C-alpha positions as YAML, in Angstrom:
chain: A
units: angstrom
residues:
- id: 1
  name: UNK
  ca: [0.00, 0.00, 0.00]
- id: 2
  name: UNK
  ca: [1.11, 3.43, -0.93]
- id: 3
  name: UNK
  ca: [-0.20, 6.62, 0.83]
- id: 4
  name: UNK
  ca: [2.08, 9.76, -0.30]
- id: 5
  name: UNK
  ca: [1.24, 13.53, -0.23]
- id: 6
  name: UNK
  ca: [3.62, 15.49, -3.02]
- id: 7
  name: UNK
  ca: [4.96, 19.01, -1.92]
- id: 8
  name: UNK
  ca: [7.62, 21.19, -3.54]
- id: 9
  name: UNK
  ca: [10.33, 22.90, -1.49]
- id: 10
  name: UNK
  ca: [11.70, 26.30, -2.88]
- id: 11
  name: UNK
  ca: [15.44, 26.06, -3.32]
- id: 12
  name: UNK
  ca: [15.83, 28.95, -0.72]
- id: 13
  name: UNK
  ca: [13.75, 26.43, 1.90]
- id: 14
  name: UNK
  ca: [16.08, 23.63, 0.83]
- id: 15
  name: UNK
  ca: [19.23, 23.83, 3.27]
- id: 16
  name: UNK
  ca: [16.47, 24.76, 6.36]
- id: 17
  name: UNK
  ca: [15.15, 21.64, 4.99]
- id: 18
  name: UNK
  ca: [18.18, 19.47, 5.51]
- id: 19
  name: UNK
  ca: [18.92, 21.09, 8.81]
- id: 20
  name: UNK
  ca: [15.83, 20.12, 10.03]
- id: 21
  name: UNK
  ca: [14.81, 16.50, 8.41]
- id: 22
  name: UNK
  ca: [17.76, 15.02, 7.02]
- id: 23
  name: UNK
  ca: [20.03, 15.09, 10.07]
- id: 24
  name: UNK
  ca: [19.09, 12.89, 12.91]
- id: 25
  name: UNK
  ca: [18.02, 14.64, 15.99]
- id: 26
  name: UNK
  ca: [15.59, 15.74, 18.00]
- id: 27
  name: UNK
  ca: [14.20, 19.43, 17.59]
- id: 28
  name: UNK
  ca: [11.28, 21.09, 19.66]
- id: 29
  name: UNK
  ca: [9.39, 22.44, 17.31]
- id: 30
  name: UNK
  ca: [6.61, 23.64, 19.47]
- id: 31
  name: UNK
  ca: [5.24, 24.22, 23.19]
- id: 32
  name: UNK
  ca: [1.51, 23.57, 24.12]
- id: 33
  name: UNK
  ca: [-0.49, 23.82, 27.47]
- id: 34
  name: UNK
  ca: [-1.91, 19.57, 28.44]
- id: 35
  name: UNK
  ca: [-3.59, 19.47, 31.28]
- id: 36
  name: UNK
  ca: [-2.66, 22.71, 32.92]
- id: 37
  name: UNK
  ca: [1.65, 21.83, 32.14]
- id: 38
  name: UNK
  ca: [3.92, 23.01, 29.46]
- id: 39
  name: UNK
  ca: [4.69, 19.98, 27.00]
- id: 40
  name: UNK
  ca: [6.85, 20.05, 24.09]
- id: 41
  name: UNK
  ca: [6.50, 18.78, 20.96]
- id: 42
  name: UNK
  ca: [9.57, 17.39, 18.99]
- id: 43
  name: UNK
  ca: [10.26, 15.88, 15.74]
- id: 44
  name: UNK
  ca: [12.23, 12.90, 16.35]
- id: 45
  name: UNK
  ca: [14.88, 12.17, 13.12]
- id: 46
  name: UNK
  ca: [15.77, 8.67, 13.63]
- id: 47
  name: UNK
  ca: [17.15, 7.77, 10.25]
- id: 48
  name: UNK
  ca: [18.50, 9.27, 7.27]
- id: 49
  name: UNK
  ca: [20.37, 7.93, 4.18]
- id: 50
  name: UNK
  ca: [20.75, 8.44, 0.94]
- id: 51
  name: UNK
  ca: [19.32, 6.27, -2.08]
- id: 52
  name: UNK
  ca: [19.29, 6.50, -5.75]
- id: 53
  name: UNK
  ca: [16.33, 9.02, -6.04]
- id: 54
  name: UNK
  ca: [18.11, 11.50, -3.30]
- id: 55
  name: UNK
  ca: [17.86, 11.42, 0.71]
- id: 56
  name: UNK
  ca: [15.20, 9.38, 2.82]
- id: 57
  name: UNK
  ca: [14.79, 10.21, 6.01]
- id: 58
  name: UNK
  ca: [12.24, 8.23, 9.00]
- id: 59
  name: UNK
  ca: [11.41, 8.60, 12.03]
- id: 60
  name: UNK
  ca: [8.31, 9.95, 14.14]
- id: 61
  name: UNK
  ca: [6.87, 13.40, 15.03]
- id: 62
  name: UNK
  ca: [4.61, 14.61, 18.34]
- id: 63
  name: UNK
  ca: [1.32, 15.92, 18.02]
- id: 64
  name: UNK
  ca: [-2.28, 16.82, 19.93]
- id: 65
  name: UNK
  ca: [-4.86, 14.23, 20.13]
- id: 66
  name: UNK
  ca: [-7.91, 14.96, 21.83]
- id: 67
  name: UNK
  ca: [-9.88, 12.03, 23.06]
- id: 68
  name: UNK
  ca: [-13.61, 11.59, 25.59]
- id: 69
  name: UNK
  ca: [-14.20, 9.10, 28.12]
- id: 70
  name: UNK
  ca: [-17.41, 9.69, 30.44]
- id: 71
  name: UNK
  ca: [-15.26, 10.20, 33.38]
- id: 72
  name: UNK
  ca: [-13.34, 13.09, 32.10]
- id: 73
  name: UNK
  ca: [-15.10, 13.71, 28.90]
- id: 74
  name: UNK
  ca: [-12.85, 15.73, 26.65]
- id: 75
  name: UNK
  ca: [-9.41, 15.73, 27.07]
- id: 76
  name: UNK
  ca: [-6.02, 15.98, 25.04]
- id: 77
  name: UNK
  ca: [-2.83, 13.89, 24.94]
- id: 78
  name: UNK
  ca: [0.64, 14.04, 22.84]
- id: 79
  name: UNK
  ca: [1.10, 11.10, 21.14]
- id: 80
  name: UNK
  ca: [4.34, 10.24, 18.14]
- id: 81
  name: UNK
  ca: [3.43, 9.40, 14.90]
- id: 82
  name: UNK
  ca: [5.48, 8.05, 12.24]
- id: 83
  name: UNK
  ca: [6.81, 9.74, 8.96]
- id: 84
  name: UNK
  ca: [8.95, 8.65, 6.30]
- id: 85
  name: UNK
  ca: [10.12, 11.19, 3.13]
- id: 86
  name: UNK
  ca: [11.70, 11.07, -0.10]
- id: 87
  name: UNK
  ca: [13.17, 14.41, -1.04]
- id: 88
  name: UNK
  ca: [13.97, 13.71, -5.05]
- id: 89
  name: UNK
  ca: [17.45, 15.62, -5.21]
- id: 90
  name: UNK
  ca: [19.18, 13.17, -7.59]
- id: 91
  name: UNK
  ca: [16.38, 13.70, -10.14]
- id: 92
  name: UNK
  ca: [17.47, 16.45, -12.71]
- id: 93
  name: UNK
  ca: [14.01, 17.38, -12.99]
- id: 94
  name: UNK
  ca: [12.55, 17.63, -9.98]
- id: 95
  name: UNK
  ca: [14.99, 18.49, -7.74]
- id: 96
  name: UNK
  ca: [12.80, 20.27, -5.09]
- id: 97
  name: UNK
  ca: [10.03, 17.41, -5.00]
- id: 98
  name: UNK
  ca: [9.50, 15.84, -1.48]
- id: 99
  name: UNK
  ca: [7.41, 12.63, -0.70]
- id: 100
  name: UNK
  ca: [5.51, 12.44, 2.45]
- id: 101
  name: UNK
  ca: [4.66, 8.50, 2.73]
- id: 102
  name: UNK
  ca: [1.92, 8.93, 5.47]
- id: 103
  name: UNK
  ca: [-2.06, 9.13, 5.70]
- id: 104
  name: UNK
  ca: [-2.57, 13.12, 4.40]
- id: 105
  name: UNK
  ca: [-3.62, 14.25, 8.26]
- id: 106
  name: UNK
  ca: [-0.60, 13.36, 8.97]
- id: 107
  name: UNK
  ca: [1.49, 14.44, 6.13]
- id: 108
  name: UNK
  ca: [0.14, 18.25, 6.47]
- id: 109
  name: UNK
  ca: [0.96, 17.73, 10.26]
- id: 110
  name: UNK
  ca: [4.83, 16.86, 9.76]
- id: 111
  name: UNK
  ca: [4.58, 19.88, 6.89]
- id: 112
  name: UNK
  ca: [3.21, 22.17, 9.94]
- id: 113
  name: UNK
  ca: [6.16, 21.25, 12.22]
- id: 114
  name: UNK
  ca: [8.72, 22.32, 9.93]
- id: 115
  name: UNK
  ca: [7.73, 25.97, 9.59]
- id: 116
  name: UNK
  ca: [9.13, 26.14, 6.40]
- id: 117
  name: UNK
  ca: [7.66, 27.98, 3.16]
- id: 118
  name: UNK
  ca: [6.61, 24.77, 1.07]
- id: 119
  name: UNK
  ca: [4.54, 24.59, -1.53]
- id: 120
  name: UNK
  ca: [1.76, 21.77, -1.94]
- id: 121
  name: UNK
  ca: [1.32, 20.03, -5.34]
- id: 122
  name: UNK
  ca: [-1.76, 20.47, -7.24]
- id: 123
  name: UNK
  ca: [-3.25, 18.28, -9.56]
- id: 124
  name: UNK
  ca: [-5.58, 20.26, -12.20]
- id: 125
  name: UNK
  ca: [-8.10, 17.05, -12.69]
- id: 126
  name: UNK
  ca: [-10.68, 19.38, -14.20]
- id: 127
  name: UNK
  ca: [-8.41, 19.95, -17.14]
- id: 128
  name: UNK
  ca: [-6.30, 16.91, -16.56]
- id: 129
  name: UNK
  ca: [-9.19, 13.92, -17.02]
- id: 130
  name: UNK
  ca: [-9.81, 14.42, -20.49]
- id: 131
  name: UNK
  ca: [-5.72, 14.37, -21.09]
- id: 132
  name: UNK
  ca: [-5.33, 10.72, -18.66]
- id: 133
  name: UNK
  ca: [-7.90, 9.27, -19.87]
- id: 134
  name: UNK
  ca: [-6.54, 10.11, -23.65]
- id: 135
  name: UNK
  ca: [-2.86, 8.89, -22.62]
- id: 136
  name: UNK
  ca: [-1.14, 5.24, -23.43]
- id: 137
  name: UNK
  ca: [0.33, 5.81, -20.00]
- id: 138
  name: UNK
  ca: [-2.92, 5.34, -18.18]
- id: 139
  name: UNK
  ca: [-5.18, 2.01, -18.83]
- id: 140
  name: UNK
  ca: [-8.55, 3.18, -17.53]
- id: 141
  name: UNK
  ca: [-10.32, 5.51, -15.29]
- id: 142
  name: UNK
  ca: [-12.57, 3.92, -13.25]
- id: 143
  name: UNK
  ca: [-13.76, 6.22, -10.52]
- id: 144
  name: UNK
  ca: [-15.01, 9.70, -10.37]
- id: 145
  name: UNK
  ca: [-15.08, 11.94, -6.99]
- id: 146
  name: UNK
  ca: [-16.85, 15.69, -7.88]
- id: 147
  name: UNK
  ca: [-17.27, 18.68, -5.45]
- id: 148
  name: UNK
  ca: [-18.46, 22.07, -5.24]
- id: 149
  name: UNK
  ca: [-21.54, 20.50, -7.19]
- id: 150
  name: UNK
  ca: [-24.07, 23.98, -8.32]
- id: 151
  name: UNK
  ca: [-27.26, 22.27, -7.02]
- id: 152
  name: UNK
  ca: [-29.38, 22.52, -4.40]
- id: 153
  name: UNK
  ca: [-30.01, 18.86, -3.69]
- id: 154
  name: UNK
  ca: [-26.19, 17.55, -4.30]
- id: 155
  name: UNK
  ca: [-22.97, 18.56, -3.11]
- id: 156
  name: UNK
  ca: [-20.86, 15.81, -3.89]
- id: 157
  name: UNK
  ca: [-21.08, 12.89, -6.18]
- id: 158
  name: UNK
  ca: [-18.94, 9.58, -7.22]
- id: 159
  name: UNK
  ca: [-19.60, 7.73, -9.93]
- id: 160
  name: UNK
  ca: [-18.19, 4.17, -10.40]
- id: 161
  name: UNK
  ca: [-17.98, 2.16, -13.42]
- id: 162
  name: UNK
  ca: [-16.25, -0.10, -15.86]
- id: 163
  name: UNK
  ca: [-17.20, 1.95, -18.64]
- id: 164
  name: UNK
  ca: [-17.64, 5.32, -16.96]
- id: 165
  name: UNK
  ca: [-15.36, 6.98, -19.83]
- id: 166
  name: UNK
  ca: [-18.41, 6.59, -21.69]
- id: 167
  name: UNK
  ca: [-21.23, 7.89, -19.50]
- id: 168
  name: UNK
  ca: [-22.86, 11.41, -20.37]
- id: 169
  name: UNK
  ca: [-22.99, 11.85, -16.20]
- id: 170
  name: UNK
  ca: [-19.31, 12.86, -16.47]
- id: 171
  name: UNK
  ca: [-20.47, 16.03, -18.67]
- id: 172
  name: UNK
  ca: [-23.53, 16.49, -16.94]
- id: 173
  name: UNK
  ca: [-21.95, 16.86, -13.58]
- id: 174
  name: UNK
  ca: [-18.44, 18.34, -14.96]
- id: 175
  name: UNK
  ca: [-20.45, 21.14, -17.28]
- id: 176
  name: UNK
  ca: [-23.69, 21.32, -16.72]
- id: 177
  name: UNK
  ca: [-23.37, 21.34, -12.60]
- id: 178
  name: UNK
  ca: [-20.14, 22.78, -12.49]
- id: 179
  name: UNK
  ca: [-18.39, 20.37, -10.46]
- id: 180
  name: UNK
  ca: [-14.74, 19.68, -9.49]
- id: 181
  name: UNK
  ca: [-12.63, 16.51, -9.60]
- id: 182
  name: UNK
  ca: [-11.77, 15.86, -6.72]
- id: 183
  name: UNK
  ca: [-10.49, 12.56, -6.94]
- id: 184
  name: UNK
  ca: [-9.98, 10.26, -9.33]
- id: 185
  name: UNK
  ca: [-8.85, 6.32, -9.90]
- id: 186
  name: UNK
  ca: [-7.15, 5.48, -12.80]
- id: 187
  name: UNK
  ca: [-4.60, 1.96, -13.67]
- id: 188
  name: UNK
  ca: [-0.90, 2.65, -13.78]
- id: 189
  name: UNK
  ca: [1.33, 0.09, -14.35]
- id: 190
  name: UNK
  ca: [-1.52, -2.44, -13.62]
- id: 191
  name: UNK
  ca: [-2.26, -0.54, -10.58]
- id: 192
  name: UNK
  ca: [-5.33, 0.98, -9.54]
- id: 193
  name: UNK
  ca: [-5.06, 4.26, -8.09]
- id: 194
  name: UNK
  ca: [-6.34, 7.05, -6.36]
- id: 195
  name: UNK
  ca: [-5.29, 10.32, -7.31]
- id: 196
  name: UNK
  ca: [-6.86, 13.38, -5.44]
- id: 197
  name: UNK
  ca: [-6.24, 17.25, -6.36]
- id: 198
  name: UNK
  ca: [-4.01, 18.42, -3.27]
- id: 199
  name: UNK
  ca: [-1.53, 16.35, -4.34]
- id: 200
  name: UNK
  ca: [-2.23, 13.06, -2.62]
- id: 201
  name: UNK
  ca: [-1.44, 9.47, -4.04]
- id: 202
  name: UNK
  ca: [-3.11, 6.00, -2.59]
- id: 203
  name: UNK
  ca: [-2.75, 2.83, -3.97]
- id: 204
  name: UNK
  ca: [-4.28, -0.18, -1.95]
- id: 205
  name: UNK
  ca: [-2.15, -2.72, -3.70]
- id: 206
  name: UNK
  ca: [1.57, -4.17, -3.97]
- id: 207
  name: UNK
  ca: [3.47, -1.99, -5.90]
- id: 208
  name: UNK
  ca: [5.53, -3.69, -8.58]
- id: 209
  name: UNK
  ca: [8.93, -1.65, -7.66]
- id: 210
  name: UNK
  ca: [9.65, 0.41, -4.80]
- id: 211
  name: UNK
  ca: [7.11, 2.91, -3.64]
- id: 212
  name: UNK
  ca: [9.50, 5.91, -4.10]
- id: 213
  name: UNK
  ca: [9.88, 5.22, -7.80]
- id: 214
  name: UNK
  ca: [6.27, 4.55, -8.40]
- id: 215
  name: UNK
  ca: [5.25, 7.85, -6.56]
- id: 216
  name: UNK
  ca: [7.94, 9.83, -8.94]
- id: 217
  name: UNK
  ca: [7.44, 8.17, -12.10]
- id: 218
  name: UNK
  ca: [3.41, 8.46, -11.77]
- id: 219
  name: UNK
  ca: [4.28, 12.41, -10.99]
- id: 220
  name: UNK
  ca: [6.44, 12.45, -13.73]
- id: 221
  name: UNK
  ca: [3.77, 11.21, -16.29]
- id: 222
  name: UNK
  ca: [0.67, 13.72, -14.87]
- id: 223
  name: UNK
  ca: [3.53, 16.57, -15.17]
- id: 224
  name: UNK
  ca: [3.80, 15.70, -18.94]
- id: 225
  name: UNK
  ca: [0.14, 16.25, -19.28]
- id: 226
  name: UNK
  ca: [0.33, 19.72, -18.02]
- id: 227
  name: UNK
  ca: [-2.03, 19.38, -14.99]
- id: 228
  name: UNK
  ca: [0.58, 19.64, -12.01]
- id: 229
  name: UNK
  ca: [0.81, 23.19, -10.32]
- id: 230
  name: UNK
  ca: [2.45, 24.35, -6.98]
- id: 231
  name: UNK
  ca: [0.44, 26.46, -4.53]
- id: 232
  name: UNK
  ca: [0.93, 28.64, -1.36]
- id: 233
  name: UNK
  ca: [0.73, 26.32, 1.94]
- id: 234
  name: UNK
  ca: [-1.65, 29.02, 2.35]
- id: 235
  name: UNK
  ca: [-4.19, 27.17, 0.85]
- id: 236
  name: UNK
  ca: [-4.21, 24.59, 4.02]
- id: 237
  name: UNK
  ca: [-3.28, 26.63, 6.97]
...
């Protein structure tokens, strides 16, 4: 299983970057009031090396969970939750592209923590899903996820199909509704999967090579197309 979220660091962020992920430490990051005491909250570096796509680096970072019981009812605990990351240096063309392999909560926590100016990828489905589904790259396209639907009955819709590149419902919701893609599921490499607009990338199966080369090589094929863009981290926080 693959769950990545794709950012792009600006080449001024990138030695802040190293300094703070790719060297292992441990570095407060922030300080937050638990029940009535100062904690801190660290990233925890445990292990960096460097492969043939660039520098990975693992280990686990401290955030704010807030859970009930009856006794208590609300309250909020630190916990540590794993990361792992792929920053792409050795590729010539995407230098600056950094892979987040964790659910996308988590990924825009770790992002948070570094308090660095990153940009999130975007992926322009709207204009892109006409493009995949014309491309020799991609096999099929089998699921449809619109938003932002102009009705007053529906919001959201998904439509599911093996033949759902021929069904006048992708117009009529697309055009005549004026919805967004907001996720899609298309085959690569025999795989099925998800692809959503902020930049995310799941894919419930076995990969057939190493997750960090899948990840890159899918981006590299939807940045051919023309759909990828880079936006503020405003966008999120």
């Amino acid at each position: 299983m693959v769950s990545c979220t794709l950012v792009w660091v600006p080449s001024s962020e990138l030695n802040n970057l190293h300094n703070t992920l790719f060297r292992k430490q441990k570095v407060k990051y922030r300080t937050v009031r638990l029940r009535e005491q100062s904690t801190d909250l660290f990233l925890h570096v445990e292990n960096v090396r460097e492969n043939r796509y660039g520098i990975y680096a693992s280990g686990f970072f401290d955030k704010v969970l807030t859970l009930y019981n009856v006794d208590e009812g609300e309250f909020q605990v630190k916990i540590s939750e794993p990361f792992d990351v792929q920053l792409y240096s050795k590729d010539p063309e995407n230098p600056n592209l950094l892979g987040i392999f964790a659910r996308r909560e988590n990924a825009e926590d770790l992002v948070n923590s570094l308090k660095l100016k990153i940009n999130w990828i975007i992926f322009n489905l709207d204009e892109g899903y006409e493009k995949i589904r014309s491309s020799s790259s991609f096999q099929d396209v089998k699921v449809l996820r619109f938003e932002r639907i102009v009705d007053r009955y529906i919001t959201t819709a998904t439509l599911g199909g093996r033949r759902i590149l021929h069904s006048p419902l992708v117009d009529y919701f697309s055009k005549r509704l004026r919805g967004k893609i907001y996720a899609l599921a298309l085959v690569f490499r025999s795989r099925w999967v998800k692809v959503y607009f902020y930049g995310h990338i799941y894919a419930p199966a076995r990969m057939p090579s190493t997750r960090e080369s899948f990840v890159l090589d899918l981006y590299k094929e939807l940045k051919k197309l023309n759909i990828v863009l880079k936006e503020s981290i405003d966008i999120f926080f």
